[in-house]
Coordinates of C-alpha atoms in Angstrom, one line a residue:
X6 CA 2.8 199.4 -10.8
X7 CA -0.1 201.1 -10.2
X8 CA -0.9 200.6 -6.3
X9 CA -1.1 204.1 -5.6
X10 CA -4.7 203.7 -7.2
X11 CA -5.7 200.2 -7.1
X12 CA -5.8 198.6 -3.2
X13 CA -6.5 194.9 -4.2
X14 CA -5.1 192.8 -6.8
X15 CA -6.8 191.4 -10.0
X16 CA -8.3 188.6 -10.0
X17 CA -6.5 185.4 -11.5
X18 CA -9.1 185.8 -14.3
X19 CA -8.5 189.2 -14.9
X20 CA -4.5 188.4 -14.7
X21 CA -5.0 185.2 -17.1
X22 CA -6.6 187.3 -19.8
X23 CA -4.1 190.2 -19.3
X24 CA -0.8 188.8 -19.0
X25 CA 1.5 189.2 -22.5
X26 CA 4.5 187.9 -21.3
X27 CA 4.6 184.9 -23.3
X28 CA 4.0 186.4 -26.1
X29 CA 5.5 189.7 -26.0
X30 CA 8.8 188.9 -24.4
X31 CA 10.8 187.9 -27.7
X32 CA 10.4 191.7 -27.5
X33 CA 13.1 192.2 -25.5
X34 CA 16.2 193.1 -27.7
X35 CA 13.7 196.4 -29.0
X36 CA 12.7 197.1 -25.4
X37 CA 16.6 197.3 -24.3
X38 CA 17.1 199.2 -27.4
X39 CA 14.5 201.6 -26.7
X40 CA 15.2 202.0 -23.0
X41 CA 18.9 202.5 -23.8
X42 CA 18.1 205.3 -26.7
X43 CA 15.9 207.1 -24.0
X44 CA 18.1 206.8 -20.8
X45 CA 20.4 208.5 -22.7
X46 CA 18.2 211.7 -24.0
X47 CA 16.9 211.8 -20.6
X48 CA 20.9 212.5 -19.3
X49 CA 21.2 214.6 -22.3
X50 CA 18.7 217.0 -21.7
X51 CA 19.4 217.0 -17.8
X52 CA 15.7 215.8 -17.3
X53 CA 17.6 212.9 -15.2
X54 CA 21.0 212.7 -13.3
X55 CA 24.0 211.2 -15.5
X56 CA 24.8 209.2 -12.3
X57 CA 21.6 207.9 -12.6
X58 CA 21.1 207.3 -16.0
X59 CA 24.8 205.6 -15.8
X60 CA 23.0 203.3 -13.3
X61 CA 20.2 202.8 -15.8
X62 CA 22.3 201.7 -18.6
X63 CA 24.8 199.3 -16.5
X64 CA 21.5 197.6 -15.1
X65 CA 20.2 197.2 -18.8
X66 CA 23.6 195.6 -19.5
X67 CA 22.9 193.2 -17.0
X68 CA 19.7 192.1 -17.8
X69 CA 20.2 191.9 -21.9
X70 CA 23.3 189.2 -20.0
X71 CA 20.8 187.9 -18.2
X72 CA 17.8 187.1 -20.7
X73 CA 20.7 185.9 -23.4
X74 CA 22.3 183.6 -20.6
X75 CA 18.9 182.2 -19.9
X76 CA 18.9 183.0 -16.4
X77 CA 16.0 186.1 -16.7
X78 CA 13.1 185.7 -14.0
X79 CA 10.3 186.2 -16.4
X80 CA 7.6 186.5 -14.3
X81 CA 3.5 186.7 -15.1
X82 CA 3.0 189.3 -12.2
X83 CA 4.5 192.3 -14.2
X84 CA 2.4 190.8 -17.2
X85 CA 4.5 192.3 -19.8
X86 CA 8.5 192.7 -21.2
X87 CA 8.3 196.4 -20.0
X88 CA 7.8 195.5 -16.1
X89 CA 9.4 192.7 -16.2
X90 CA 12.3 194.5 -17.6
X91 CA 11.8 197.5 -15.2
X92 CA 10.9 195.5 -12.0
X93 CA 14.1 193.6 -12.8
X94 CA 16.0 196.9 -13.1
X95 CA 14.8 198.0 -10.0
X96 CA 16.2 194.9 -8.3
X97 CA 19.3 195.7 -9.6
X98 CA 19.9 198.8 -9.3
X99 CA 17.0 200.7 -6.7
X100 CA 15.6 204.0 -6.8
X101 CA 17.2 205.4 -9.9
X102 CA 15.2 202.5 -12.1
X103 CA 11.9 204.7 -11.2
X104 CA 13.4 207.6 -13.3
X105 CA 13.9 205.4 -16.9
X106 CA 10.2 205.9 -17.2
X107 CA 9.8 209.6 -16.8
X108 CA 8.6 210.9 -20.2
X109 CA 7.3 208.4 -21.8
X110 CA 4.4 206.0 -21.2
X111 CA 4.0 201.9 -22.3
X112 CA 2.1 203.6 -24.5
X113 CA 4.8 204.8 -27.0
X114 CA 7.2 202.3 -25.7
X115 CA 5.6 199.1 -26.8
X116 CA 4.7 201.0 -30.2
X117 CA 8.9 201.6 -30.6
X118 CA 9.3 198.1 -29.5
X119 CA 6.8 196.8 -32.2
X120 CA 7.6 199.0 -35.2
X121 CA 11.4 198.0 -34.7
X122 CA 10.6 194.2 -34.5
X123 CA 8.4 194.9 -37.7
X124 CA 11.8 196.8 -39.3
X125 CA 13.5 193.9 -39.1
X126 CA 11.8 191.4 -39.7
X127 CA 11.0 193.2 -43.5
X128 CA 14.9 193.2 -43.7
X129 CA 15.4 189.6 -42.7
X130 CA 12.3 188.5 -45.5
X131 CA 14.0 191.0 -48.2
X132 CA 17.1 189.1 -47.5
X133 CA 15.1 185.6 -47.8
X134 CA 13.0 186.7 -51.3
X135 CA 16.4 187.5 -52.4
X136 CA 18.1 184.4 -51.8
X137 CA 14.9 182.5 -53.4
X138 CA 15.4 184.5 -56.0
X139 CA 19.1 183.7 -56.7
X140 CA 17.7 180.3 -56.5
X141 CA 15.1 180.5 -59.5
X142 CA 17.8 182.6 -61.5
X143 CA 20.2 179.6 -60.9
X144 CA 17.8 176.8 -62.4
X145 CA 16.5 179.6 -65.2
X146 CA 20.1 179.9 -66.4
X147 CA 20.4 176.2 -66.4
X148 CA 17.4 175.6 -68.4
X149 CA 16.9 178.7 -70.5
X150 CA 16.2 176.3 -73.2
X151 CA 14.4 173.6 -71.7
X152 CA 10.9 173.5 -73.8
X153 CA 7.6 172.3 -71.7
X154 CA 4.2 173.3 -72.2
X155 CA 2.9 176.9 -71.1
X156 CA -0.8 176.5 -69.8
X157 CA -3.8 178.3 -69.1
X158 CA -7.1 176.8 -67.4
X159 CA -4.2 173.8 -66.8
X160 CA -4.7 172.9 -70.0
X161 CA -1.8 173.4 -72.9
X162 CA -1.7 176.6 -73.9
X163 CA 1.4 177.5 -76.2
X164 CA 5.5 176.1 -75.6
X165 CA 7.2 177.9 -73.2
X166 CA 10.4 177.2 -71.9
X167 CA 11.5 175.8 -68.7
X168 CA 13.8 179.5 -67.9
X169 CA 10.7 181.5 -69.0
X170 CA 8.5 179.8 -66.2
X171 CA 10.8 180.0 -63.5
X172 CA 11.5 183.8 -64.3
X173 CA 8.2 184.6 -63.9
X174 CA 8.5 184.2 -60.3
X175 CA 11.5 186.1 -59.9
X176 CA 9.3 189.0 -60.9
X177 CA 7.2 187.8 -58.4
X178 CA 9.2 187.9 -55.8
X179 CA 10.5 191.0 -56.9
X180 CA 7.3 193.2 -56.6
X181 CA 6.8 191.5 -52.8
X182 CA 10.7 192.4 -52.2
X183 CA 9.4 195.8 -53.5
X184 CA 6.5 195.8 -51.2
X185 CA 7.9 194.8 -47.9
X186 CA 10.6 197.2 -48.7
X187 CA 8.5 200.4 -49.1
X188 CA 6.4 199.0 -46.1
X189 CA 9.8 199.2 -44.3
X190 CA 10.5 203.1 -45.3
X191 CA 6.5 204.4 -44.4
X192 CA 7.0 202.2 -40.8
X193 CA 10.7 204.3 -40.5
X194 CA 9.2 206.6 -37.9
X195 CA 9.6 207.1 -34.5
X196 CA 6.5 206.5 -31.9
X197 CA 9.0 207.3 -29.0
X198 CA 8.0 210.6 -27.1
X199 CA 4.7 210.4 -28.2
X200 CA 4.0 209.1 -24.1
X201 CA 0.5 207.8 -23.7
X202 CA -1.2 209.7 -26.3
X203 CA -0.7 213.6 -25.8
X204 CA 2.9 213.7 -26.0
X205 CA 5.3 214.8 -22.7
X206 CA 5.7 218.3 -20.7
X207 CA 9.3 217.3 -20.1
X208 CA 12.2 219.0 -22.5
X209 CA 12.9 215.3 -24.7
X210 CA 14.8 215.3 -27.9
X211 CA 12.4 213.1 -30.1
X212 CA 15.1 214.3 -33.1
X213 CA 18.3 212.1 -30.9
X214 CA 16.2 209.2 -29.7
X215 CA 14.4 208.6 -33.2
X216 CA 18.3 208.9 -34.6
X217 CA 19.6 206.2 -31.8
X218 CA 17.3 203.5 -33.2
X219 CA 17.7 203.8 -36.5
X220 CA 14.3 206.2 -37.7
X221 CA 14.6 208.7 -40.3
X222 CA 12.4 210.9 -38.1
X223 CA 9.6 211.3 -34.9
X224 CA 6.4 210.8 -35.7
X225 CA 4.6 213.9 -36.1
X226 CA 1.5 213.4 -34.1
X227 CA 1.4 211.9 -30.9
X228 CA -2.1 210.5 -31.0
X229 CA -1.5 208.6 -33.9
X230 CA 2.5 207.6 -32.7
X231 CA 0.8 205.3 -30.0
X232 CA -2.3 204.3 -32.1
X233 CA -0.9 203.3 -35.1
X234 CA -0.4 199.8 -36.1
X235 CA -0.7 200.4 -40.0
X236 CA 3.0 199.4 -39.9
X237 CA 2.3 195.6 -39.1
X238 CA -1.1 195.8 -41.5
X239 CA 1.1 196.3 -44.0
X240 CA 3.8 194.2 -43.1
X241 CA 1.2 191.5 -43.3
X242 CA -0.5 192.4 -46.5
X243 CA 2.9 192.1 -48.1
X244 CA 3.2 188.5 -46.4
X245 CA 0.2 187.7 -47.8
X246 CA 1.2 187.9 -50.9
X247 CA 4.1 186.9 -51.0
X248 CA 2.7 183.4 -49.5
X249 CA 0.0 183.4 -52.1
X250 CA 3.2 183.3 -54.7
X251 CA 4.8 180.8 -52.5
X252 CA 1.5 178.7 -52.4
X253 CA 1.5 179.2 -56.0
X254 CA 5.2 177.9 -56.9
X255 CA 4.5 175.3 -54.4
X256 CA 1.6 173.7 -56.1
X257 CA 3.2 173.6 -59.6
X258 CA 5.8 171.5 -57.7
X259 CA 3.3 169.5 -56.8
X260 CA 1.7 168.4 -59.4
X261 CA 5.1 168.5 -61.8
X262 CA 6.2 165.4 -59.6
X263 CA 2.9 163.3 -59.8
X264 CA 3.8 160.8 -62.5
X265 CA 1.1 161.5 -64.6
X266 CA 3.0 165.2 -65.4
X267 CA 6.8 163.8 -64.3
X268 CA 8.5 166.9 -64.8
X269 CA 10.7 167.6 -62.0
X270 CA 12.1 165.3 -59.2
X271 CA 12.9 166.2 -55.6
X272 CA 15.9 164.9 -53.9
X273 CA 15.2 162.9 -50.5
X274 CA 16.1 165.8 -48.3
X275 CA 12.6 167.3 -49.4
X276 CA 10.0 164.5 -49.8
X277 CA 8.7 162.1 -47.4
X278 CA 7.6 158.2 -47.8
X279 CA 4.1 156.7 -46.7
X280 CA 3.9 154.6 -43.2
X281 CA 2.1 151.8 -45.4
X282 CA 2.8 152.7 -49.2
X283 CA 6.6 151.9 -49.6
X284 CA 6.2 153.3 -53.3
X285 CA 5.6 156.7 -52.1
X286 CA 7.7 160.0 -52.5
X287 CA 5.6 163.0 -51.4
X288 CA 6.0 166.8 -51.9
X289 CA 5.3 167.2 -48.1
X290 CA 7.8 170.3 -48.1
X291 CA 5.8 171.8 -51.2
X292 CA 2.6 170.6 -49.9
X293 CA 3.8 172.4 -46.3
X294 CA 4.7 175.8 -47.6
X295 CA 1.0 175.9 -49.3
X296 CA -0.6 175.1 -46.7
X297 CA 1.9 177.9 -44.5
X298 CA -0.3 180.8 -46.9
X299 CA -3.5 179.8 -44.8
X300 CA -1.8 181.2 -41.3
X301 CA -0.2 184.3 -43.1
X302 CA -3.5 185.4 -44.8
X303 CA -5.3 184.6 -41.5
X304 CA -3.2 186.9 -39.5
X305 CA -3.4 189.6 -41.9
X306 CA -7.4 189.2 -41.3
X307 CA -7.5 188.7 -37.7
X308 CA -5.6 191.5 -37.2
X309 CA -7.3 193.9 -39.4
X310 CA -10.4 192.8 -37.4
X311 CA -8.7 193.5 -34.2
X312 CA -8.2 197.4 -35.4
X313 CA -11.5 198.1 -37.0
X314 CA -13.5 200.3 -35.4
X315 CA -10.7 201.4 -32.4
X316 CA -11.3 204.9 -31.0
X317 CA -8.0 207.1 -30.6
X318 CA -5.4 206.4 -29.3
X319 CA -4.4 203.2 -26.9
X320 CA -7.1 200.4 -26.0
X321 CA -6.4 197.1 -24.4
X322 CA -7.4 195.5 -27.4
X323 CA -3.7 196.6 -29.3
X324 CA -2.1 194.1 -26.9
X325 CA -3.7 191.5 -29.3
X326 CA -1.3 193.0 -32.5
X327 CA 1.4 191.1 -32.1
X328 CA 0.3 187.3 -32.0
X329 CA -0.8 187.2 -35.7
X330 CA 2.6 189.0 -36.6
X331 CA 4.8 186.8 -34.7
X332 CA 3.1 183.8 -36.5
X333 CA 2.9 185.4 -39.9
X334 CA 6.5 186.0 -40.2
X335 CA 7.6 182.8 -38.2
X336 CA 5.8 181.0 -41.2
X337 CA 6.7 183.1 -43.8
X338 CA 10.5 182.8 -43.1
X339 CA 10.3 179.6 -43.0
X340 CA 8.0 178.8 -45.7
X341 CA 10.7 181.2 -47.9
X342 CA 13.7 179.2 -46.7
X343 CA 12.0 176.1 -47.3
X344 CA 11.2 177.1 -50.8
X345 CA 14.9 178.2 -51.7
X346 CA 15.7 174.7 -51.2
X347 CA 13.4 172.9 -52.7
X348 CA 14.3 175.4 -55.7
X349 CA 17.7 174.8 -55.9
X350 CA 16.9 171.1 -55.0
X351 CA 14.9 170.2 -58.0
X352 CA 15.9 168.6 -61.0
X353 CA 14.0 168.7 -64.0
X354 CA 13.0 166.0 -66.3
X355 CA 13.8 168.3 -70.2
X356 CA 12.7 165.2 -72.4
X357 CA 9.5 164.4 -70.4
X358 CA 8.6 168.5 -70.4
X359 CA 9.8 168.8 -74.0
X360 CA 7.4 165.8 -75.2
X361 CA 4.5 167.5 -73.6
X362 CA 5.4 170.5 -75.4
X363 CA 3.7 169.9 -78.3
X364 CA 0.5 168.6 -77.0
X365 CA -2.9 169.7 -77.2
X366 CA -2.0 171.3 -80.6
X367 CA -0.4 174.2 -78.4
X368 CA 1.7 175.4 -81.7
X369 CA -1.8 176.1 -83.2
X370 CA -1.4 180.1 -82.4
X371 CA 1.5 180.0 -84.5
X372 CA 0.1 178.7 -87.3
X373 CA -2.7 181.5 -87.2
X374 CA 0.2 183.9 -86.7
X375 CA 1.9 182.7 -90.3
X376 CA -1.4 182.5 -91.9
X377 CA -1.8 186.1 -91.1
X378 CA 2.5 187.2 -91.6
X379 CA 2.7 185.0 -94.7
X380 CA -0.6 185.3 -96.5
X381 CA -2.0 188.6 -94.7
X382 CA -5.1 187.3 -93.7
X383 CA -6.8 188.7 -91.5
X384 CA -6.5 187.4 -87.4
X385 CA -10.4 186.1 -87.5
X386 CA -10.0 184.2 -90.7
X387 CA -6.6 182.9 -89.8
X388 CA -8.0 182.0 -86.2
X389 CA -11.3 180.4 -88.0
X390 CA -8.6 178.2 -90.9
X391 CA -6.4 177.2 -87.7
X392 CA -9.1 176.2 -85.6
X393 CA -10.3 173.9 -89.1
X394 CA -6.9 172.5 -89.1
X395 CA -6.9 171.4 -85.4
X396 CA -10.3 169.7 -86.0
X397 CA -8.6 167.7 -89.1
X398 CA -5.3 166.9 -87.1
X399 CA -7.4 165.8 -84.3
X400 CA -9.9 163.8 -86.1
X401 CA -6.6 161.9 -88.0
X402 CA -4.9 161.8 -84.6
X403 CA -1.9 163.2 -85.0
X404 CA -0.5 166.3 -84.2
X405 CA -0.3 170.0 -86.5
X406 CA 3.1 169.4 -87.6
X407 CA 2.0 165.9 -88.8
X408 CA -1.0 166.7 -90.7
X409 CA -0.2 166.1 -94.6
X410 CA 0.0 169.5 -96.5
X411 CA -2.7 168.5 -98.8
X412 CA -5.3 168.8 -96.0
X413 CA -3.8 172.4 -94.9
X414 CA -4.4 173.4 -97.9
X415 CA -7.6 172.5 -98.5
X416 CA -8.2 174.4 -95.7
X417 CA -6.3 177.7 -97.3
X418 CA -5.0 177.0 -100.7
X419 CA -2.1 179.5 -100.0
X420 CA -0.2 177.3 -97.8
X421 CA 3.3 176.3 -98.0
X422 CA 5.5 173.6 -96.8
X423 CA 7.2 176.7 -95.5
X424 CA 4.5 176.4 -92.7
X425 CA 6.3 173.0 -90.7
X426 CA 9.1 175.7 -89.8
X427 CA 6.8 176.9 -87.4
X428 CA 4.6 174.3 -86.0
X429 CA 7.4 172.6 -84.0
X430 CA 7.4 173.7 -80.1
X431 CA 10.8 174.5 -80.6
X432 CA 10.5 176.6 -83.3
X433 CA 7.6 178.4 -81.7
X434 CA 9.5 178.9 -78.5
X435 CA 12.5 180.5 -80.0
X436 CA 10.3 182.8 -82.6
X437 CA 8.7 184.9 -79.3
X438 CA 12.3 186.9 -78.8
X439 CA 10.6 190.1 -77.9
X440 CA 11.0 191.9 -74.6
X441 CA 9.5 189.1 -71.9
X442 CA 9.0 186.7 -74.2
X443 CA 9.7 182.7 -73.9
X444 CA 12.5 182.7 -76.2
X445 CA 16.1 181.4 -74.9
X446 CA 17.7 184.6 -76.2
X447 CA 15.0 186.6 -74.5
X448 CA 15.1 184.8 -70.8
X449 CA 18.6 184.8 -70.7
X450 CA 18.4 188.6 -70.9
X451 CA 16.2 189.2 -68.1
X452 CA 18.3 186.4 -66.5
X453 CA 20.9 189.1 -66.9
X454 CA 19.1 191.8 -65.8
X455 CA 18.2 190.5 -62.2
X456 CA 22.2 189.5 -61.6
X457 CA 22.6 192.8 -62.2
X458 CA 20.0 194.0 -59.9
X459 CA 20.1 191.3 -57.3
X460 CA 23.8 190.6 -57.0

């Protein structure tokens, strides 16, 4: 490629660390794509021959058979998808393969290839978050009314129900949907004519080749169209969040199936057995797409290490970009899929997560909250008389809506045996009907809303 300058080959050290072709050849539907786009501007703006660009194209055809046949010769010595593609072209078709590269540089070209890989992988992960998403709506409808007990610091908190804590990862996954889609609309540029960094003194028409591949426009500076890689940063700080959520759902499932919690079951199509412990039934999936967030995060920080500190525009350490962000959506896609089943797998246990409801005095908020509706005391006080009564209900062993009305109101001689109606996780459930709230009512209204967003 460059023997005009060079008159001795690298050495196989200096070939070993600067071959790509393993990794960069899954690159080859975007560098086809690109070629194609720019064989055809070149014609277009009679920078090239139409005979030869018609050459161009019918050799591309070939090899796009050739690589999907299997039959490709991907070879090390052109160390990367764009030689190997053009050293193959060549073969095929002689002299006028030298012209394909006139305006442009690898510069630009594996920055169109890249940022259209990116592209789609956002839409394929929109499309997974999506179906994940249909998943928890499925089970939140199903269970809208299930009771079980809302924590915080793991330790019972207030009754929620079963729809309510599902739901909450729909908006979850949501905002990362949200996030990987405007990643997708700032990446929507085109790199392509940009050449290696000063742009080209040939007539091109970055307008029709950024319009053949799918951009909404060029990009307007060509140092930064062959520099950039903010595109894939941000691809994988959206991944990495969304795997935190993942790692997140995927831990609750977890511990939900140890026996000591025993509030959901996997079928056998998502669990694993021991080699020695024929008791066993293990999470391995859930336990998997935790342990998945440790690659994604990784990537986003190896390659935000990679970029720090870069001078403008191209340098030899770029070629490292695309490793992490193969990896990070290779595990994210699956770690999504994975989830999705296991989601729409699970089957939960509503008497064991409505028994452990009512633990740990968790209706003990809404006994403050009628002290202060009821009897208008202030929140402190009714706090300070709640907190009186869980001491008493504790030191009798039994539970709020247990302890005898005499000893609440020795506490607060204003109380009722109107009071019960609220100490029952049920009852505490259903009374939070405002906007977001745990009630049945009120889930099965945002279960509603993101049908109707989500289809």
């Amino acid at each position: 490629m460059w023997g005009g300058r060079f008159t001795e080959k690298p050495a196989d050290l200096m070939q070993a660390i600067n071959v790509s072709i393993g990794v960069d050849k899954r690159l080859w539907r975007q560098d086809l794509a690109g070629s194609r786009a720019h064989c055809r501007m070149l014609a277009s703006q009679a920078i090239i021959a139409q005979s030869d660009a018609d050459a161009i194209l019918a050799g591309l055809d070939q090899i796009e058979a050739e690589i999907e046949a299997g039959t490709f010769p991907f070879r090390d010595e052109y160390e990367d998808i764009h030689m190997n593609v053009e050293a193959r072209l060549k073969e095929l078709i002689g002299e006028p393969a030298g012209r394909l590269h006139t305006a442009r540089s690898r510069n630009d070209q594996v920055a169109t290839d890249f940022r259209l890989w990116v592209r789609e992988a956002c839409d394929r992960t929109l499309n997974q978050i999506r179906s994940l998403q249909r998943a928890l709506l499925g089970q939140a409808e199903a269970h809208a009314d299930a009771l079980m007990p809302g924590f915080t610091h793991l330790q019972p908190a207030q009754p929620v129900t079963f729809g309510h804590h599902l739901m909450a990862y729909v908006e979850m996954f949501g905002r990362d949907a949200g996030r990987f889609a405007d990643a997708r609309e700032r990446m929507n540029e085109s790199p392509l004519g940009s050449a290696a960094l000063a742009g080209s003194p040939f007539p091109i028409d970055r307008e029709m080749t950024a319009s053949a591949l799918g951009f909404a426009r060029p990009m307007a500076n060509s140092l930064d169209g062959v520099s950039d890689r903010d595109f894939a940063l941000e691809s994988l700080a959206a991944a990495s969040i969304c795997a935190g959520h993942l790692s997140r759902l995927a831990e609750e499932i977890v511990v939900w199936m140890t026996p000591q919690f025993g509030f959901v079951a996997l079928s056998d199509a998502f669990t694993t057995g021991s080699s020695i412990m024929p008791q066993k039934k293990n999470p391995d999936a859930a336990e998997l797409v935790r342990a998945k967030t440790g690659r994604i995060t990784g990537s986003l920080v190896a390659l935000t290490t990679v970029m720090k500190g870069l001078p403008l525009a191209y340098s030899k350490d770029m070629q490292e970009d695309k490793p992490p962000v193969f990896e990070a959506f290779d595990a994210l896609e699956l770690a999504l899929t994975a989830m999705a089943g296991m989601v729409a797998d699970l089957t939960p246990n509503r008497a064991r997560m409505a028994a452990a409801a009512g633990a740990g005095f968790s209706t003990a908020t809404d006994l403050a909250d009628w002290l202060v509706r009821e009897l208008g005391l202030p929140f402190r006080t009714a706090h300070h008389v709640t907190g009186a009564a869980v001491k008493r209900a504790e030191m009798l062993g039994v539970d709020l809506v247990d302890l005898p009305l005499a000893d609440l109101q020795a506490l607060e001689g204003g109380i009722t045996a109107n009071v019960y109606d609220v100490l029952t996780p049920a009852a505490s459930a259903a009374s939070r009907r405002a906007w977001g709230g745990t009630a049945p009512e009120a889930v099965r209204a945002q279960i509603r809303r993101w049908k109707e967003r989500i289809g």
